[in-house]
PDB file of C-alpha atoms in Angstrom:
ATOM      1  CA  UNK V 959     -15.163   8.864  -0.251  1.00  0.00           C
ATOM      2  CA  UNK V 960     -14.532   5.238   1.446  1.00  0.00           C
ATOM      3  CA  UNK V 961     -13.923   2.816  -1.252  1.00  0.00           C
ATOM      4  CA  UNK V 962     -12.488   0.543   0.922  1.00  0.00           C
ATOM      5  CA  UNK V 963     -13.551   0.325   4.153  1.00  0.00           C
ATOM      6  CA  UNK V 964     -12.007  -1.338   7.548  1.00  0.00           C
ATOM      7  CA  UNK V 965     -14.762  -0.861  10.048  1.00  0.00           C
ATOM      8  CA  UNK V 966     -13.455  -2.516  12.979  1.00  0.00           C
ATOM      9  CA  UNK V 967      -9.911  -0.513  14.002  1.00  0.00           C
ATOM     10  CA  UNK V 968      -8.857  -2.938  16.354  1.00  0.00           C
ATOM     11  CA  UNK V 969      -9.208  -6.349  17.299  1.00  0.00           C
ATOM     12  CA  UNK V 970      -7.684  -8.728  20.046  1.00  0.00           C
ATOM     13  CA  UNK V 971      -7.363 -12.282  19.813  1.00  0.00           C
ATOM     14  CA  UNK V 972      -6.087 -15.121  21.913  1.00  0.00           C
ATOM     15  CA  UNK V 973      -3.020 -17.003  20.737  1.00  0.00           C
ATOM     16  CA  UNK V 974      -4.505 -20.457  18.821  1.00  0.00           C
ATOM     17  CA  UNK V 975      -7.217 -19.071  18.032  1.00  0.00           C
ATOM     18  CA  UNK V 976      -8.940 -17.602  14.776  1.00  0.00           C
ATOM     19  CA  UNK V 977      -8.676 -14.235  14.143  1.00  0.00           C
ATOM     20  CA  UNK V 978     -10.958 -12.663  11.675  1.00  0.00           C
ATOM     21  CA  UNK V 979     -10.733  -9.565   9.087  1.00  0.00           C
ATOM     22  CA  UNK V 980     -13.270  -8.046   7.568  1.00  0.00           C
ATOM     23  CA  UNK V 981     -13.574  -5.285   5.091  1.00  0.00           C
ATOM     24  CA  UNK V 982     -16.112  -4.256   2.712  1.00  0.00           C
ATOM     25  CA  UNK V 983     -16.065  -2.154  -0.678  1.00  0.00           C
ATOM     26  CA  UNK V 984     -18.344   0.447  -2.595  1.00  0.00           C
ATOM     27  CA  UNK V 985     -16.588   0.225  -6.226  1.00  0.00           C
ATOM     28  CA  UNK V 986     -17.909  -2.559  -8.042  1.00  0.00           C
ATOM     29  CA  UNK V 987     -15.266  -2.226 -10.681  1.00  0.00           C
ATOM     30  CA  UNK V 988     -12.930  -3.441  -8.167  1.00  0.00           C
ATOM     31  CA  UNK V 989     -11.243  -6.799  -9.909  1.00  0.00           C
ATOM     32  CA  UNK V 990      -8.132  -7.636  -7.203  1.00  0.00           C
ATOM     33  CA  UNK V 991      -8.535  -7.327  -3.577  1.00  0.00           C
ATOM     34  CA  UNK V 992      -4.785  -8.056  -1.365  1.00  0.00           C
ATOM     35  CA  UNK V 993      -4.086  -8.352   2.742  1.00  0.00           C
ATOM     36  CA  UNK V 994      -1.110  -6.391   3.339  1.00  0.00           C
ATOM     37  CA  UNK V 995       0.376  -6.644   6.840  1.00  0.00           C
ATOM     38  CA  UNK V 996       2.339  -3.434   8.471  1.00  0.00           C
ATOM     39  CA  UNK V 997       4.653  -2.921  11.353  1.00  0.00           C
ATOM     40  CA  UNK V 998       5.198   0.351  12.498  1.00  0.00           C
ATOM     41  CA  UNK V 999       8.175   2.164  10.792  1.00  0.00           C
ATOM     42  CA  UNK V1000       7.948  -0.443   7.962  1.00  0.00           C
ATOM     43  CA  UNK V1001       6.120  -0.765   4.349  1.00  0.00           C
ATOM     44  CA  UNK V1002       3.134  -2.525   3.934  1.00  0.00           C
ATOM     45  CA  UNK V1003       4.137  -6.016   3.302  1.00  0.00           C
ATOM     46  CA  UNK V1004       2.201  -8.359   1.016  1.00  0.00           C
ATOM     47  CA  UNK V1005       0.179 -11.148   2.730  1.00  0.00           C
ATOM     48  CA  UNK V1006      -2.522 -12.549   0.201  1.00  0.00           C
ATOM     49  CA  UNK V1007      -4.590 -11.463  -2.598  1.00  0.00           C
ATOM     50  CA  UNK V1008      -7.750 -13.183  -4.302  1.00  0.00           C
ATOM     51  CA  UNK V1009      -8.685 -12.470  -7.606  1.00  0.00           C
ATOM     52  CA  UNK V1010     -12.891 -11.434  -8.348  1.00  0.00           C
ATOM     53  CA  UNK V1011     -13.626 -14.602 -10.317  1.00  0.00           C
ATOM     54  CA  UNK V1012     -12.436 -16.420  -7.197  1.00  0.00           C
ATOM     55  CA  UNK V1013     -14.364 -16.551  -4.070  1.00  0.00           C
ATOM     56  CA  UNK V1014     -11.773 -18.335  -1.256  1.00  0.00           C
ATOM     57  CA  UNK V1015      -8.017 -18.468  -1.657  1.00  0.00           C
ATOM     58  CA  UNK V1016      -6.036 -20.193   1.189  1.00  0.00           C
ATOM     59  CA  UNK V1017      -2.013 -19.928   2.030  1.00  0.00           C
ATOM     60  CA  UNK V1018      -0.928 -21.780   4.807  1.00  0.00           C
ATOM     61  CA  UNK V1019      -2.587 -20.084   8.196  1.00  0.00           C
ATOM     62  CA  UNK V1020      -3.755 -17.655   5.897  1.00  0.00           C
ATOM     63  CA  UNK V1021      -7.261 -17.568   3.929  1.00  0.00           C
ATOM     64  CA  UNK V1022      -8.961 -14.839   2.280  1.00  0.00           C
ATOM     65  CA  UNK V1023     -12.848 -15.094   1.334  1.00  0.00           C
ATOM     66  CA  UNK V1024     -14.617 -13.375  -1.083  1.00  0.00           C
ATOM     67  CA  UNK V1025     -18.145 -12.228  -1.284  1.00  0.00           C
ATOM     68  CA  UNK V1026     -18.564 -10.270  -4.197  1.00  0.00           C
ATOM     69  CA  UNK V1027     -22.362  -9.856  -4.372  1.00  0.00           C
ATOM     70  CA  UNK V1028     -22.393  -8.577  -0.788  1.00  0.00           C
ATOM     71  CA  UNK V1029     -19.177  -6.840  -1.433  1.00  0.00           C
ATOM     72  CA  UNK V1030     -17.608  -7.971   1.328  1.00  0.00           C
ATOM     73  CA  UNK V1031     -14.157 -10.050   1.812  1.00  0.00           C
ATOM     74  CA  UNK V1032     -12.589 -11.098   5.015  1.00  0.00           C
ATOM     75  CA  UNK V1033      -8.778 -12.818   6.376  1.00  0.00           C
ATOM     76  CA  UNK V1034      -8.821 -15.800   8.111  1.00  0.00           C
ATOM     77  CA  UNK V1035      -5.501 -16.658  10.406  1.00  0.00           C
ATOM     78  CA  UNK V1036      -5.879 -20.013  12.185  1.00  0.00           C
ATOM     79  CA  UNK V1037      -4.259 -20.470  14.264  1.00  0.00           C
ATOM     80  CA  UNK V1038      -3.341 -17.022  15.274  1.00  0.00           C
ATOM     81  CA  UNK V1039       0.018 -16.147  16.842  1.00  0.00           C
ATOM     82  CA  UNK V1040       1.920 -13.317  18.770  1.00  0.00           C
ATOM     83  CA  UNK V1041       3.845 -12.724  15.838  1.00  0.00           C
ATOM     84  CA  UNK V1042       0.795 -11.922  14.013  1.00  0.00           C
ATOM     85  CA  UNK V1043       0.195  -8.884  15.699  1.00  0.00           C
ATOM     86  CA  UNK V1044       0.224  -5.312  13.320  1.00  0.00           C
ATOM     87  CA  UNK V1045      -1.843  -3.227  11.293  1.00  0.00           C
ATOM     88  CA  UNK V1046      -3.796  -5.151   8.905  1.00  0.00           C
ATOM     89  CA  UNK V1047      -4.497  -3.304   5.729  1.00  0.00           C
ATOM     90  CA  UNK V1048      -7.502  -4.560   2.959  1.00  0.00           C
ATOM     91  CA  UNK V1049      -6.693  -3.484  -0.617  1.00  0.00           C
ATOM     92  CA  UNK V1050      -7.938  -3.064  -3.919  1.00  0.00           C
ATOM     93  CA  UNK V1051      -7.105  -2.750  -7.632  1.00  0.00           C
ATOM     94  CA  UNK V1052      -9.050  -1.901 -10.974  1.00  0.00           C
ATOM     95  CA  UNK V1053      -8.161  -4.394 -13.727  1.00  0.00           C
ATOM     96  CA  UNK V1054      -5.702  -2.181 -15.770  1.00  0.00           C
ATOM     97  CA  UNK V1055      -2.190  -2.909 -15.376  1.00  0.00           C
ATOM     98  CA  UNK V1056      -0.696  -0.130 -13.464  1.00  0.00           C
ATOM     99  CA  UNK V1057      -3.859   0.597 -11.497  1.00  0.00           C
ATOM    100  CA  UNK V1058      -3.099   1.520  -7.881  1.00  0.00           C
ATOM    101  CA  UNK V1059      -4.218   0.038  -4.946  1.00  0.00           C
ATOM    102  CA  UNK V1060      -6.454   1.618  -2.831  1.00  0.00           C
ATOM    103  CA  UNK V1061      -6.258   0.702   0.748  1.00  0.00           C
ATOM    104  CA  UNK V1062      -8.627   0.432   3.901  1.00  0.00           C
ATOM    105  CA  UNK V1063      -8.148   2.491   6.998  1.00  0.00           C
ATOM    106  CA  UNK V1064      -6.568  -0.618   8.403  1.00  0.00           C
ATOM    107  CA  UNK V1065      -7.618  -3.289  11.712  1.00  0.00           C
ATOM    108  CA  UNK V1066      -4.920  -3.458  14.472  1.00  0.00           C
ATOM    109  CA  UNK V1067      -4.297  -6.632  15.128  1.00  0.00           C
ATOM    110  CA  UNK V1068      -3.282  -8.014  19.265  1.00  0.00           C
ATOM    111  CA  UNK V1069      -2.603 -11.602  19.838  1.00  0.00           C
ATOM    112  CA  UNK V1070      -2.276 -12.237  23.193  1.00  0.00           C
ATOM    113  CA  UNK V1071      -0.126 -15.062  24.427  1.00  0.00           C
TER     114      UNK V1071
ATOM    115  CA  UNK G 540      14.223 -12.127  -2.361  1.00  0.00           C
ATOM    116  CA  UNK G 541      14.046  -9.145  -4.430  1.00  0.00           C
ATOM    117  CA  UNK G 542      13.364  -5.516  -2.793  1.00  0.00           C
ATOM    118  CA  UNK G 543      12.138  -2.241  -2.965  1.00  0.00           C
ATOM    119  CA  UNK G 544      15.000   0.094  -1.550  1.00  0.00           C
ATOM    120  CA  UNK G 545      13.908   3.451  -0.220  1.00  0.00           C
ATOM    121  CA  UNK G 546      16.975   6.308   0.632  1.00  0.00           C
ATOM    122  CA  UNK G 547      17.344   7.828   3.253  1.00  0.00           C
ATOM    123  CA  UNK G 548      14.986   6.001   6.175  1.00  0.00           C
ATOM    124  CA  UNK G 549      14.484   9.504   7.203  1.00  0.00           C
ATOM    125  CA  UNK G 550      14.468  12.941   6.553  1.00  0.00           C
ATOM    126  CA  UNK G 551      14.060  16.081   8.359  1.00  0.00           C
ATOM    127  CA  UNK G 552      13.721  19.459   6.502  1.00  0.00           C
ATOM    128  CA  UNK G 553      12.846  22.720   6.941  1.00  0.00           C
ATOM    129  CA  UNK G 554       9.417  23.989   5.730  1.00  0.00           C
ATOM    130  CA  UNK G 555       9.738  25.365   2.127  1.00  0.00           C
ATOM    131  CA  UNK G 556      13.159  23.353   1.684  1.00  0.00           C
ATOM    132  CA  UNK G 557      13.056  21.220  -1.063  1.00  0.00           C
ATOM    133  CA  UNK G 558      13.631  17.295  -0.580  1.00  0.00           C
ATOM    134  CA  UNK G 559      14.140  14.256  -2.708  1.00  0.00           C
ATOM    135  CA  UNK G 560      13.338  10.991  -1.956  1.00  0.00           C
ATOM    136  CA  UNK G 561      14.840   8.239  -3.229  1.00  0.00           C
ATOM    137  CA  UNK G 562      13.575   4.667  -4.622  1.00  0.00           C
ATOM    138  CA  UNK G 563      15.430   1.444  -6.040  1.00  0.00           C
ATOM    139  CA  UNK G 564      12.430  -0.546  -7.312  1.00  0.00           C
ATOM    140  CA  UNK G 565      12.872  -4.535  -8.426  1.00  0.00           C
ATOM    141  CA  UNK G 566      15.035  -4.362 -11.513  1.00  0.00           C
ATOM    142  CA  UNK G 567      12.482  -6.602 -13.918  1.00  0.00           C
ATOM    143  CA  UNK G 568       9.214  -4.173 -12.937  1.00  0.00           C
ATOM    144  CA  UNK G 569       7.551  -1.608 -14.929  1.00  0.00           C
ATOM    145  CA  UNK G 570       5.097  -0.066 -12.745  1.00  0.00           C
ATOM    146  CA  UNK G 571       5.919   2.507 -10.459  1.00  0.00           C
ATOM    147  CA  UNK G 572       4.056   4.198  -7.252  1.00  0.00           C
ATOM    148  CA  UNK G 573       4.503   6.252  -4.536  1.00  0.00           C
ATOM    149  CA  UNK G 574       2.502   6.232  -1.948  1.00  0.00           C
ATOM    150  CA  UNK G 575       1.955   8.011   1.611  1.00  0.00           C
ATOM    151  CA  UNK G 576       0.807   7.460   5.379  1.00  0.00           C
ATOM    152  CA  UNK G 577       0.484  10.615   7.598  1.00  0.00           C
ATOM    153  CA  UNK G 578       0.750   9.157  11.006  1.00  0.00           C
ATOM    154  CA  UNK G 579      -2.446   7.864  12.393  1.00  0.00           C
ATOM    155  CA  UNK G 580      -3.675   7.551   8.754  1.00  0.00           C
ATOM    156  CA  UNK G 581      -4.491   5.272   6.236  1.00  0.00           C
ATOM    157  CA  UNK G 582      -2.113   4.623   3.294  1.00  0.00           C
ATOM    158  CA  UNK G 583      -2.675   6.794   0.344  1.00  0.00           C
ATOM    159  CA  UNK G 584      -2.302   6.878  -3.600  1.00  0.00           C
ATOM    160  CA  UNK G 585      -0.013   9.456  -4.920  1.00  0.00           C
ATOM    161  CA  UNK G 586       0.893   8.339  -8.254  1.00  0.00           C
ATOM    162  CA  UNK G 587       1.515   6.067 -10.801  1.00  0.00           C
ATOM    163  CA  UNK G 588       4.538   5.959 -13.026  1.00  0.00           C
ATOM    164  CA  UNK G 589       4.904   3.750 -16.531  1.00  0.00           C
ATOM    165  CA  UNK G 590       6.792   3.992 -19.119  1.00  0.00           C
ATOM    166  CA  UNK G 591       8.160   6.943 -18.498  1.00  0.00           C
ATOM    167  CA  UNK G 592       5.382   8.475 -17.648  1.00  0.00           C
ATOM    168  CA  UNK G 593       2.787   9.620 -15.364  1.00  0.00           C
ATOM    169  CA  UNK G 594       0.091   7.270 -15.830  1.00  0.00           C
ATOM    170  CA  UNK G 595      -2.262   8.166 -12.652  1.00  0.00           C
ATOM    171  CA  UNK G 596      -2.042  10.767 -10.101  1.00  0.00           C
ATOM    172  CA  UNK G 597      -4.285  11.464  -6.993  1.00  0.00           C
ATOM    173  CA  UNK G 598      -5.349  15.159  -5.799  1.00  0.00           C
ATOM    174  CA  UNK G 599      -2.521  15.088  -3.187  1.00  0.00           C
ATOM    175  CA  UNK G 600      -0.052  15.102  -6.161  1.00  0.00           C
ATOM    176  CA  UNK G 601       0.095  18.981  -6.961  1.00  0.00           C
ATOM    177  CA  UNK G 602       2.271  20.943  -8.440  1.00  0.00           C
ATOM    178  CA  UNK G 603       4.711  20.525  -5.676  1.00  0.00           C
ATOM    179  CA  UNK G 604       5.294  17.196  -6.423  1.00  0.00           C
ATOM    180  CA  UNK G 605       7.212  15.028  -9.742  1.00  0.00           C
ATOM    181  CA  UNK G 606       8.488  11.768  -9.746  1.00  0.00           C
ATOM    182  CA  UNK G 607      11.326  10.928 -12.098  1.00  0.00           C
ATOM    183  CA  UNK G 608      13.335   8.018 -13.800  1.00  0.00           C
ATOM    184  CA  UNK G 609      16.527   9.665 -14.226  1.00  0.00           C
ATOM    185  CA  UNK G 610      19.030   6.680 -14.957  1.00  0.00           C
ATOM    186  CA  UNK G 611      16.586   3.542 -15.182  1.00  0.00           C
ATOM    187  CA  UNK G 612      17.156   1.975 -12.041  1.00  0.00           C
ATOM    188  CA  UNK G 613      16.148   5.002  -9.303  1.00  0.00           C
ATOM    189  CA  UNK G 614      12.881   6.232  -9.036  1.00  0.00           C
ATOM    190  CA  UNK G 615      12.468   9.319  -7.293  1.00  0.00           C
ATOM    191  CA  UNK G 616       9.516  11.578  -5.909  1.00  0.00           C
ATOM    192  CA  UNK G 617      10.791  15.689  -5.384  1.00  0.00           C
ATOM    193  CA  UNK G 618       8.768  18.279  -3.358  1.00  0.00           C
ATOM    194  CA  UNK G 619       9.624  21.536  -4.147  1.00  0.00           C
ATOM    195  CA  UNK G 620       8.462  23.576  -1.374  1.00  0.00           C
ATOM    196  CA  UNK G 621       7.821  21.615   1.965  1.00  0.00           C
ATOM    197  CA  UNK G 622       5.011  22.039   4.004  1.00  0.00           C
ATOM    198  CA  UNK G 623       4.554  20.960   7.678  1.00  0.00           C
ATOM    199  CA  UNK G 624       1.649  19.174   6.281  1.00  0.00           C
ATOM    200  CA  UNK G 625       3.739  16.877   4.020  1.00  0.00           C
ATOM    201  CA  UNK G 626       5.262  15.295   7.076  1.00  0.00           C
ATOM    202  CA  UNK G 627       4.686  11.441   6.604  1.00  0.00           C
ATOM    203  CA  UNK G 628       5.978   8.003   5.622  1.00  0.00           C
ATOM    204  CA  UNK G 629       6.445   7.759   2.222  1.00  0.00           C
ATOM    205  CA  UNK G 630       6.182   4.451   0.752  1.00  0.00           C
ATOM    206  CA  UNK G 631       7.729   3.730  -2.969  1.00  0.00           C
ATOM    207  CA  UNK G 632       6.127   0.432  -4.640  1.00  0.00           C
ATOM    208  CA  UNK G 633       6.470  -1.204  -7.385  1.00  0.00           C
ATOM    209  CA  UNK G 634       5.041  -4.016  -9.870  1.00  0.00           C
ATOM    210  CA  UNK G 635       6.062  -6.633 -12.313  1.00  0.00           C
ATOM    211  CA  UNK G 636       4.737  -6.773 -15.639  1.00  0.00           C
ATOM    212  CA  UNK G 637       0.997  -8.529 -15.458  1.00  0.00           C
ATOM    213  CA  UNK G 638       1.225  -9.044 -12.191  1.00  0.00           C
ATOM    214  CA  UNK G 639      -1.061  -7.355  -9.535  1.00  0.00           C
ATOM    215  CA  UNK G 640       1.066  -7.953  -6.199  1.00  0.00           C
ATOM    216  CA  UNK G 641       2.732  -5.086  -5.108  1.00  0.00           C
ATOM    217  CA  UNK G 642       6.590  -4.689  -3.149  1.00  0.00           C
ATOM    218  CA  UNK G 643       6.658  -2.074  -0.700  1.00  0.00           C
ATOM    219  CA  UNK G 644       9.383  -0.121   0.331  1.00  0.00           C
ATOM    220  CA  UNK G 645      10.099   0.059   3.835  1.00  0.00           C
ATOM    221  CA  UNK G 646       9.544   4.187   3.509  1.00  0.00           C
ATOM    222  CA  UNK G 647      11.121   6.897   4.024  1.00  0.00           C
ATOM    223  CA  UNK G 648       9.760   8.967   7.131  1.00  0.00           C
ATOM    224  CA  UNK G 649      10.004  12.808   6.094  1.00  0.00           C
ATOM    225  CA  UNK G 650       9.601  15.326   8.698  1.00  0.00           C
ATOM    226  CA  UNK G 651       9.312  19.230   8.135  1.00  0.00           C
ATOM    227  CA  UNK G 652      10.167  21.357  10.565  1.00  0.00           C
TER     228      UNK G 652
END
């Protein structure tokens, strides 16, 4: 069972421009959804989050967008660069303290220079 | 900045050898997780650890498995028998109190021969 799902498992982008995340969820009791960004051989490594009574939360290059009545949230980067290239993971928490996170299958993620 | 120290990076056993793996979390969080990625996977829940405790624990989390706080500062997840199937990164995270954002660990890759 999906809860979080990653539908597209790759994606290429030129450098400069936007690259574009989506993911969508089944479990409306889903209150935190995070971006966590992965090289190989390394831990996930936190990127962004947005809480459910938001629907748009912005760092730098880095927005996240929330659609909660379509279930859906996505990751801007603008402008995208080389370096932004890994596994990009969707994730989401319950709204108990030490709930884990569950994560999406994951979009690979190609900037080309 | 503060990190979540996995020992050793990796680990190669036989199959029905026992192995523990080894976790440092950030010294001022409470919640505990470990969590794994079998290669070409998506990053799964094992369990949750609080206050001493077990708090959560997914179906991958038999009887083979226990996580411990022995001395208050490591954190450590023991398989008892190996399988070839339990080959994987393992990923130890943890979480401050009220806060939702995870650290990862940078894993520990555990192959069974």
């Amino acid at each position: 069972d999906q809860q979080v799902k990653q539908n597209s498992p790759s994606l290429s982008v030129q450098e400069g421009r936007i690259s574009i995340l989506n993911c969508d969820y089944t479990n409306s009791m889903f209150d935190y959804f995070l971006w966590y960004k992965k090289y190989p051989a390394e831990g996930p490594t936190f990127l962004i989050s947005i809480s459910s009574i938001k629907d748009k939360n912005e760092d730098g290059r880095f927005t996240v967008f929330l659609n909660k009545s379509a279930k859906h949230l996505s990751l801007h980067i603008v402008p995208s660069q080389p370096g932004d290239s890994a596994v990009y993971f969707c994730a989401a928490s319950g709204r108990t303290s030490y709930d884990k996170v569950i994560f999406g299958p994951g979009t690979s993620l190609s900037v080309i220079p | 900045e503060p990190e979540v120290t996995q020992t050793p990076s990796h680990q190669v056993t036989q199959m029905g050898q026992e192995v523990i793996l080894r976790c440092v979390p950030i010294s001022n969080h409470l919640y505990f997780y470990w969590y794994r990625q079998i290669l070409g996977q998506k990053v799964e829940f094992l369990v949750s650890f609080y206050n001493n405790e077990i708090s959560e624990k997914s179906e991958i989390f038999d009887d083979q498995f226990s996580v411990e706080r022995p001395d208050g500062s490591n954190f450590t997840l023991k398989i008892r028998s190996t399988k070839l199937e339990d080959s994987a990164m393992y990923f130890c995270a943890s979480r401050k109190p009220l806060g939702q954002d995870y650290t990862f660990g940078s894993g520990t890759r555990l192959t069974v021969v």
